[in-house]
Coordinates of C-alpha atoms and ligand atoms in Angstrom, one line a residue:
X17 CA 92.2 72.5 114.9
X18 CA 93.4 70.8 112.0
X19 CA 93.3 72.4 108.2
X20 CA 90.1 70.4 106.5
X21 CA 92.0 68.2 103.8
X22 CA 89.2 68.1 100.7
X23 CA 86.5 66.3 100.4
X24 CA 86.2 65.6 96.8
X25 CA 83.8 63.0 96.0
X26 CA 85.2 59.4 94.6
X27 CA 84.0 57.5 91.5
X28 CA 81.0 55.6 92.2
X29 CA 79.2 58.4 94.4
X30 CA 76.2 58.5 92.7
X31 CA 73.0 59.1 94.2
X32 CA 70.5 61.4 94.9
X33 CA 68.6 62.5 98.6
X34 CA 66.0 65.1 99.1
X35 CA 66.6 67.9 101.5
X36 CA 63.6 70.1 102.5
X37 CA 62.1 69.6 99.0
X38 CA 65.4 70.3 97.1
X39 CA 67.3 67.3 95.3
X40 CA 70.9 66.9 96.4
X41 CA 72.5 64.9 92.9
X42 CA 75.7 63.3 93.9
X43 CA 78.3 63.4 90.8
X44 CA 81.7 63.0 90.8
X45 CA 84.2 64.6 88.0
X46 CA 85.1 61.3 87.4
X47 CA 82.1 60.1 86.6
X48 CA 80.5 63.0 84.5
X49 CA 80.5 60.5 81.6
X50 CA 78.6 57.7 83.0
X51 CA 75.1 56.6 82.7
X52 CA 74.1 57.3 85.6
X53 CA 75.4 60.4 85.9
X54 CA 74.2 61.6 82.6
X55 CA 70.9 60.9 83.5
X56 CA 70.9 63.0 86.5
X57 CA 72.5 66.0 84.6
X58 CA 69.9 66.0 82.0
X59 CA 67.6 66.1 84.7
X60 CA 69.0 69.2 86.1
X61 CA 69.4 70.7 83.0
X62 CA 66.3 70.5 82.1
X63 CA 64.8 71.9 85.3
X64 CA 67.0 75.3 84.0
X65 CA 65.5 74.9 80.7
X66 CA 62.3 75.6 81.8
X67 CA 63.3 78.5 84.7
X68 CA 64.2 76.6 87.4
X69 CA 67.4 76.7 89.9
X70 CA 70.2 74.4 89.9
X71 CA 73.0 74.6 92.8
X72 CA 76.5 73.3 91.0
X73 CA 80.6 72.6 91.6
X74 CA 82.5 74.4 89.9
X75 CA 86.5 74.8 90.6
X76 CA 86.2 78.3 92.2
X77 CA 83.0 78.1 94.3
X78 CA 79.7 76.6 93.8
X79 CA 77.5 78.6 92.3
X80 CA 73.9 79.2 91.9
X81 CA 72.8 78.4 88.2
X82 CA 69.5 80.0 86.1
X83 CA 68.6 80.1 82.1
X84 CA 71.0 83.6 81.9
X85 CA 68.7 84.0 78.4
X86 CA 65.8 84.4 80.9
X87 CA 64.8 87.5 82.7
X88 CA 62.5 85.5 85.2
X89 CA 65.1 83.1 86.0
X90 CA 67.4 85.8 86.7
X91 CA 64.7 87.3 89.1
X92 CA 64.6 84.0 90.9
X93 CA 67.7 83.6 91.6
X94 CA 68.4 87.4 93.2
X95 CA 65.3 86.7 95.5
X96 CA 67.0 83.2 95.9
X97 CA 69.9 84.8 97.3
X98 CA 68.4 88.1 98.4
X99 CA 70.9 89.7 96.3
X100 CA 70.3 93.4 95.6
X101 CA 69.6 93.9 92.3
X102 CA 71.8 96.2 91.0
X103 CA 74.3 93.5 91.4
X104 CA 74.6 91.7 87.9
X105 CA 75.4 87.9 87.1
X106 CA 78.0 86.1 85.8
X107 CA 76.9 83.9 82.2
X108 CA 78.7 80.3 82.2
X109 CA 79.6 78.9 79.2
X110 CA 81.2 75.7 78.1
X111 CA 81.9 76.1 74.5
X112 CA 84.2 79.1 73.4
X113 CA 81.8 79.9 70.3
X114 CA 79.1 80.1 72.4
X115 CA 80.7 83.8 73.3
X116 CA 79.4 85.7 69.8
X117 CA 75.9 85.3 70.9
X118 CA 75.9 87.0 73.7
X119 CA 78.4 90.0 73.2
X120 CA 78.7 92.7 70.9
X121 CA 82.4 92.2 70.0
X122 CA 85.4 90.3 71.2
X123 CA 88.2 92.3 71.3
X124 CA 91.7 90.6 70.4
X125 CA 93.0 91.0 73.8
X126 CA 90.3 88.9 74.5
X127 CA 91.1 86.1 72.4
X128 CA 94.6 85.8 73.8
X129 CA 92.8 85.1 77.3
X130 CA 90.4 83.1 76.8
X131 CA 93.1 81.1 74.8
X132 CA 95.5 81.0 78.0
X133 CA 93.3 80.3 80.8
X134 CA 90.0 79.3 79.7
X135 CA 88.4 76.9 80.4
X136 CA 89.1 78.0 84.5
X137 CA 89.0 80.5 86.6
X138 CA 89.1 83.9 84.6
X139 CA 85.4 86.1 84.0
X140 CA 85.8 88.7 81.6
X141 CA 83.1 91.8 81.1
X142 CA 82.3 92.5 77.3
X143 CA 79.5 94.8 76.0
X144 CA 76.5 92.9 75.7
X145 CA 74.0 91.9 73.3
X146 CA 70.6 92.5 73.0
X147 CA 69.5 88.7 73.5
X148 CA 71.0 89.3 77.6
X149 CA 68.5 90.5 79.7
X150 CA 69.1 93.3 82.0
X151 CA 67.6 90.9 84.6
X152 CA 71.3 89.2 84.4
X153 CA 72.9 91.9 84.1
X154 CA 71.9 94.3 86.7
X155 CA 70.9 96.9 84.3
X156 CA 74.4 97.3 82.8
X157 CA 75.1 97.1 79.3
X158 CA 78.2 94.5 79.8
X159 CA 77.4 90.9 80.7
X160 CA 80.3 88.3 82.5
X161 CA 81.6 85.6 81.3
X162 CA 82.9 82.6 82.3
X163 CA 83.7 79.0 80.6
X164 CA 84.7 77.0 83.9
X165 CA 87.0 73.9 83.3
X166 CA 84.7 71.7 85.9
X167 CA 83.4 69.3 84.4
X168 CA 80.1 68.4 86.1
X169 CA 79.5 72.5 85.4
X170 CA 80.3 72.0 81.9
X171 CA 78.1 69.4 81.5
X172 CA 75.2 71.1 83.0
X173 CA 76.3 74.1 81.2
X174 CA 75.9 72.1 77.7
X175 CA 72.7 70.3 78.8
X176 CA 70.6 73.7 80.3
X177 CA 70.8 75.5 77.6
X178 CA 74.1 76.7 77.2
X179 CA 74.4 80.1 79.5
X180 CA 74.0 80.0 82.6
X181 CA 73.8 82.8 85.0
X182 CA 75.1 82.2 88.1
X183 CA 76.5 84.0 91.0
X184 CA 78.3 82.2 93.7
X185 CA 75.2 79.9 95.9
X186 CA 75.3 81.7 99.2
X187 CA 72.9 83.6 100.4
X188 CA 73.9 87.2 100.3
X189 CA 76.2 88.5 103.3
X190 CA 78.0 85.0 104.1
X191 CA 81.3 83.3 102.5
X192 CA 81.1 82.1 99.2
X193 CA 79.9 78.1 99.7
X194 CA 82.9 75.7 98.7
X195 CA 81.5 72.3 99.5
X196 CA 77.8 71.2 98.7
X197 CA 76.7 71.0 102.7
X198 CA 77.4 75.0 102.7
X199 CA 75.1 75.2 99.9
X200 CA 72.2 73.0 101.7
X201 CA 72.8 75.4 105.0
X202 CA 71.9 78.5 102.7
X203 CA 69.7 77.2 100.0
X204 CA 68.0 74.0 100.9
X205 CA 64.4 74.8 100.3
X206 CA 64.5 77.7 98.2
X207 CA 65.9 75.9 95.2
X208 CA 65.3 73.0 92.9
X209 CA 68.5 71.0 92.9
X210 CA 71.7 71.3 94.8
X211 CA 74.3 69.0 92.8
X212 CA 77.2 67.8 95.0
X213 CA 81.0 67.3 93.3
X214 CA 82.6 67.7 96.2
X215 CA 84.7 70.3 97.6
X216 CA 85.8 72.8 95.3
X217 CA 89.7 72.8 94.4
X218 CA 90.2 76.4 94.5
X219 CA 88.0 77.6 97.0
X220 CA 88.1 81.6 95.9
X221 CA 86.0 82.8 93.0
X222 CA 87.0 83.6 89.6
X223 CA 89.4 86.9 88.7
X224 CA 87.3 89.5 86.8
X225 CA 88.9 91.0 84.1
X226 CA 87.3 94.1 82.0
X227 CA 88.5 93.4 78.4
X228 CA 86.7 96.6 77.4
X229 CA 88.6 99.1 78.4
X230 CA 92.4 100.0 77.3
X231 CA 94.2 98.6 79.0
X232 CA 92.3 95.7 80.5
X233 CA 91.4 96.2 84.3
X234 CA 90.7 93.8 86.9
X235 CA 88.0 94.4 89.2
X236 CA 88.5 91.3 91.4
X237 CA 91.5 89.1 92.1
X238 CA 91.5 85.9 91.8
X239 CA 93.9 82.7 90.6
X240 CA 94.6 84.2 87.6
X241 CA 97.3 86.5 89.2
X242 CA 98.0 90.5 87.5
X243 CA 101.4 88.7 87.0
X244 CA 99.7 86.2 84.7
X245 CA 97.8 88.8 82.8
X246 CA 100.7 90.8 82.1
X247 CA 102.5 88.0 80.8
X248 CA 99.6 87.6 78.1
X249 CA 98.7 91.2 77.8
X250 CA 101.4 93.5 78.6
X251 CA 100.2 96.2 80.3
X252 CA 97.1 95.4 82.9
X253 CA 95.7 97.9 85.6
X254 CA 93.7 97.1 88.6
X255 CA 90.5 98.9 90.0
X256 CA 91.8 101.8 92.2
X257 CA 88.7 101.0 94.5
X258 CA 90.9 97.7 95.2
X259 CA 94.0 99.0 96.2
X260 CA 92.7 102.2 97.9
X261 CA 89.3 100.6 99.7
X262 CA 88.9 103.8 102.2
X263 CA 89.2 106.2 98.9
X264 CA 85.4 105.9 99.0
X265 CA 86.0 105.5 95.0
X266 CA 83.0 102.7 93.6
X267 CA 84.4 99.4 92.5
X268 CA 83.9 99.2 88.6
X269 CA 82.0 95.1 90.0
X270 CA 79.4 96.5 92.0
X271 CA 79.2 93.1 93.5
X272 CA 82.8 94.5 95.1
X273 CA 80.9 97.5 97.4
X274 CA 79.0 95.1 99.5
X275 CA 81.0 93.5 102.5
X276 CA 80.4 90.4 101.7
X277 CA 82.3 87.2 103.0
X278 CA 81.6 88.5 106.7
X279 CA 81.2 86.3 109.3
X280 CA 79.0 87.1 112.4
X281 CA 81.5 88.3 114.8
X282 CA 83.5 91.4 114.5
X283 CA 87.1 90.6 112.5
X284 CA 90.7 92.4 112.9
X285 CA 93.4 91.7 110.6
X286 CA 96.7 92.1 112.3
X287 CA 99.9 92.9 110.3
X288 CA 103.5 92.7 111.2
X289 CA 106.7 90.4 112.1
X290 CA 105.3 87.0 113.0
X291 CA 106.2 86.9 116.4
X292 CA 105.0 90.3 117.2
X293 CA 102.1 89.7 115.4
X294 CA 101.5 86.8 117.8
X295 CA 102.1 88.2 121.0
X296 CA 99.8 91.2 119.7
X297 CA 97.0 89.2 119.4
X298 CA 97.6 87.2 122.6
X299 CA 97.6 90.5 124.3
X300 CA 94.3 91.5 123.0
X301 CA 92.9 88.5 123.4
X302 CA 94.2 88.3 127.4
X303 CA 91.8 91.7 128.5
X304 CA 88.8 90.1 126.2
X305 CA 89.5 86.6 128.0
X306 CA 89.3 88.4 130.9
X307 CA 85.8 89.5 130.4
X308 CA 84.5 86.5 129.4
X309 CA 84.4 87.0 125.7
X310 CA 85.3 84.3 123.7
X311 CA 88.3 85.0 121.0
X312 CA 88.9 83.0 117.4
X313 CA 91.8 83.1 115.5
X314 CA 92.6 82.4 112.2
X315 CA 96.9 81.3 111.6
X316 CA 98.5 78.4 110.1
X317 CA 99.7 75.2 110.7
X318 CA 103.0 77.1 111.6
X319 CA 101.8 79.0 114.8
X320 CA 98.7 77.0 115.6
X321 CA 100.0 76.2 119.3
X322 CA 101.3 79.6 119.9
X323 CA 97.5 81.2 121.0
X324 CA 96.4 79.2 124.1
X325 CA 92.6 80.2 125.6
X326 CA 91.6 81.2 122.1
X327 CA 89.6 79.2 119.2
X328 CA 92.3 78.7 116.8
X329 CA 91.6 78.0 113.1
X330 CA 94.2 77.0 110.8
X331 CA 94.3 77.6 107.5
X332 CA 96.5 75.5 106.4
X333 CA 100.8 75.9 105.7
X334 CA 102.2 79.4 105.2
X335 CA 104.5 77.3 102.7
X336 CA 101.6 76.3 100.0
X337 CA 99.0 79.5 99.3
X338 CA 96.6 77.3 97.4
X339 CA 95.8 75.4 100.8
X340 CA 94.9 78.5 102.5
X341 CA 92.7 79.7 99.5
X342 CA 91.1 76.4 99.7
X343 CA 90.3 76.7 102.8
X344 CA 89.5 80.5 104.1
X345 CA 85.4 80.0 103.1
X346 CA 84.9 76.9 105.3
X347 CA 86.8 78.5 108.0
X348 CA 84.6 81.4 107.8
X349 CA 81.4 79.7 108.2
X350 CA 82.5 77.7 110.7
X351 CA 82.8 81.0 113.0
X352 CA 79.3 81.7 112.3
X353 CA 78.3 78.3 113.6
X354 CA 80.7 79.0 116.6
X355 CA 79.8 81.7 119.5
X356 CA 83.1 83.7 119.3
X357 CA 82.3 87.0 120.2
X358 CA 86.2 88.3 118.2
X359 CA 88.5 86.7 115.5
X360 CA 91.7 88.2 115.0
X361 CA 93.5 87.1 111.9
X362 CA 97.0 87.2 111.0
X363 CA 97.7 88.4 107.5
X364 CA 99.3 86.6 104.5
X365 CA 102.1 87.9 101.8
X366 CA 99.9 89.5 98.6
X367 CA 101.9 87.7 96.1
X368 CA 100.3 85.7 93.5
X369 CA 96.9 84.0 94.9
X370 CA 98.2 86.1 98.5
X371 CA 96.5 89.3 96.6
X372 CA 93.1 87.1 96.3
X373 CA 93.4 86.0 100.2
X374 CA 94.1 89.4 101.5
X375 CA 91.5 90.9 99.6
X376 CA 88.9 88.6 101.0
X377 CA 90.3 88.8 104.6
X378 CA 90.0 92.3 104.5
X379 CA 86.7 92.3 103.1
X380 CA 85.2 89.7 106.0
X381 CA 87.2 92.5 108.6
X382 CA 85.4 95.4 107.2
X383 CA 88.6 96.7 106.3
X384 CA 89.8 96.7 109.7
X385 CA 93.6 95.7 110.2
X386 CA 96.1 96.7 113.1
X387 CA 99.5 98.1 111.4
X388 CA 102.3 96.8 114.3
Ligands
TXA13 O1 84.1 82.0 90.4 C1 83.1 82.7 90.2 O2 83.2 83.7 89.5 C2 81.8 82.2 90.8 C3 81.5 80.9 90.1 C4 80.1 80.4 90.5 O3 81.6 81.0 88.7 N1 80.8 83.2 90.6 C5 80.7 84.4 91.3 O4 79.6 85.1 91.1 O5 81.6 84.7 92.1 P1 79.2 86.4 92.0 O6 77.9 86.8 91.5 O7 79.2 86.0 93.4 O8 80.2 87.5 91.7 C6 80.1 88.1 90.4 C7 80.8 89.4 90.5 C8 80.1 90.5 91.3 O9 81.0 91.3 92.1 C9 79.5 91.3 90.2 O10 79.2 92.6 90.6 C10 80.5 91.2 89.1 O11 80.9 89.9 89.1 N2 80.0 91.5 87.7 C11 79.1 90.7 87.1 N3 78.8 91.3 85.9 C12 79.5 92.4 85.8 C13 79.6 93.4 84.8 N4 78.9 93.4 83.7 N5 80.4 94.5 85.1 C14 81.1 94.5 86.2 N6 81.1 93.6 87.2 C15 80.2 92.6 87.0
MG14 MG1 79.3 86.0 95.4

C-alpha cells in the first residue's frame, strides 16, 4: 500500500455539512481571512463562548476544544472523550500576553522558548493561577500551555474566548485524529462542531516541556527535539519514566501512563539489522499464516515488497522522518478498521522527531519489542 500523501484542503473549500447532528465547517489556512470563513469561525467560537465543543486543525493533531476558563466545559469534554479525569488539559492560546493570566509566574527560561518556537508545537507546564479551574487541570496545580501556529486554531482561539482547553479529539484509547474524517469516526454526535483544515502537517502532538523545575524536563517528545531545547536552554533532562518505561516509575504527564495510541490487534516492535529484521518478521508471520491468522505490518517505502502474505503498511521513506510522523496515526486506525489479528512493526532510528516515533510505536505495542 502506498504512504497517504496529505490531504490539506485548497483555497475555496468552504462549506459546511451536518453529520449526526454535529457541523462539519470546511476552512482552509488559506482562507482564514475571508468572509466566509470568518463567519463560520465566529460561529464556532461563539458556540465555546457559551460551553460548547468545537473539534479543530491544528499542526500537531486535531484537537478537541472547550472555554479552558470553564469548569463545565472542561467536564464535557472528558465525558466527550471518556477521558479519566485525573488526566489534565492542555490551554491554547494565540497571543503571547495572554500567558500572565493564567499562570503564576513565567520563568526566564520560559521566555527564551516561547520566543524560539512558539507559535508551534511546544506545550509548557507553569504553576497555575487561581482563574484555571481544576476541571482543566486535572486537580493539579500547573496548567499547559500551548500557542499553536495554525491558523484556523488561532483564529478560533482569538474568537472563543481566548483559552482553550483542548486535548487531542479522539476518543480515549485510539491514535490521536490527524485528518477531520478521524475526528467524525470518534466524535460525530457527541460534539457541536468538527472544523475541517485538512490533514495535519505534523501528525504527532506537541513536546511537553516542564519550565518549572531546574532544569527544565520534558515529559513527552515531540518536534521540538531535546537537541533543540538544549540549544536554547543548555542543560534539559527528560522524564526517567520515558527512557526507562518498565521502571514502573509514574510519568510526571499523567496522560503518559495510559497506553494510549493502541490499535485493536496485538503490536510487536522488532529491532535489528534491516534484513534480519525482515526475515524475522516473515518468519513469524509464516507459523501465524499458517493458522489462518491474518498479519499487518508496518515498514517503509524501502522494504514494502519484501513481506509477501502479509498486510503491509507503509509509512512513508526511511530517508525523510517527517513523512513517517505524518503518517503513523492514519496508519494506526486504519488497522482498527482492518481484521488483522498481529502487526509487527519495524523500528525507526530515535534521532530527532525518530525519539517522538519510537515513543509512540512503543506505546501502541504495549512496550513490546523483539531485540534480534
Ligand atoms: O499537540 C498537542 O499537544 C495536542 C493539540 C490538540 O494541541 N494536544 C494534546 O492533548 O495532545 P492531550 O490532552 O491529548 O495530551 C496532553 C498531555 C497529557 O499527557 C496530559 O497528561 C499532559 O499533557 N498534561 C496536561 N497538563 C499537564 C500538567 N499540568 N502537568 C503535566 N502534564 C500535563
Ligand atoms: Mg491525547
Amino acid at each position: 500500500m502506498e504512504a497517504r500523501t496529505g490531504d490539506k484542503r485548497r483555497m475555496g473549500d468552504i462549506g459546511t455539512v451536518l453529520i449526526k447532528n454535529t457541523k462539519v465547517f470546511q476552512i482552509s489556512e488559506e482562507d482564514v481571512n475571508s468572509r466566509e470563513a470568518e463567519a463560520l469561525l465566529e460561529e464556532a467560537g461563539q458556540i465555546v463562548r457559551e460551553g460548547g465543543l468545537v473539534a479543530f486543525p491544528t499542526e500537531t493533531v486535531y484537537g478537541l476544544g472547550g472555554d479552558g476558563l470553564n469548569a463545565d466545559s472542561s467536564r464535557k469534554i472528558y465525558a466527550a472523550k471518556g477521558r479519566p479525569s485525573d488526566n489534565p488539559l492542555i490551554v491554547h492560546i494565540a497571543d503571547r500576553s495572554d500567558l500572565t493570566k493564567i499562570v503564576k509566574e513565567i520563568p526566564a527560561k520560559a521566555e527564551l522558548l516561547m520566543e524560539a518556537f512558539w507559535p508551534g508545537p511546544l506545550t509548557m507546564i507553569f504553576p497555575k493561577s487561581d482563574i484555571v479551574p481544576d476541571a482543566t487541570t486535572g486537580g493539579l496545580d500547573t496548567v499547559a500551555v500551548r500557542f499553536p501556529s495554525d491558523k484556523v486554531a488561532q483564529q478560533l482561539i482569538l474568537k472563543g474566548g481566548r483559552y482553550i482547553a483542548a486535548p487531542s479529539a479522539n476518543l480515549s484509547g485510539r491514535p490521536s485524529p490527524t485528518k477531520a474524517s478521524h475526528v467524525i469516526e470518534d466524535l460525530a454526535g457527541a460534539i457541536d462542531v468538527i472544523i475541517d483544515g485538512g490533514s495535519s502537517t505534523l501528525g504527532l502532538e506537541s513536546t511537553i516541556v516542564d519550565v518549572s523545575v531546574e532544569p527544565p524536563m520534558i515529559l513527552r517528545p515531540g518536534f521540538i527535539t531535546m537537541e533543540m531545547l538544549q540549544e536554547v536552554l543548555g542543560e534539559v533532562t527528560m522524564d526517567r519514566a520515558l527512557i526507562d518505561p518498565d521502571s514502573g516509575i509514574k510519568p510526571k504527564a499523567p496522560g503518559m501512563k495510559y497506553r494510549h495510541y493502541a490499535p485493536r490487534a496485538q503490536m510487536v516492535l522488532v529491532e535489528g539489522e534491516a534484513q534480519t529484521v525482515t526475515d524475522k518478521i516473515n518468519a513469524f508471520a509464516e507459523e501465524e499464516l499458517k493458522d489462518g491468522k491474518k498479519i499487518g505490518v508496518i515498514t517503509t517505502e524501502e522494504r514494502k515488497e519484501d513481506y509477501p502474505g502479509c498486510q503491509v503498511f507503509s509509512v512513508g521513506s526511511r530517508k525523510n522522518p517527517a513523512e513517517v510522523a505524518a503518517h503513523l496515526y492514519a496508519i494506526l486506525r486504519e488497522f482498527d478498521e482492518s481484521d488483522v489479528d498481529k502487526i509487527y512493526s519495524e523500528v525507526f532510528d530515535e534521532h530527532g522527531i525518530g525519539a517522538a516515533v519510537m515513543n509512540r510505536l512503543m506505546k501502541a505495542a504495549g512496550q513490546q519489542i523483539v531485540h534480534l
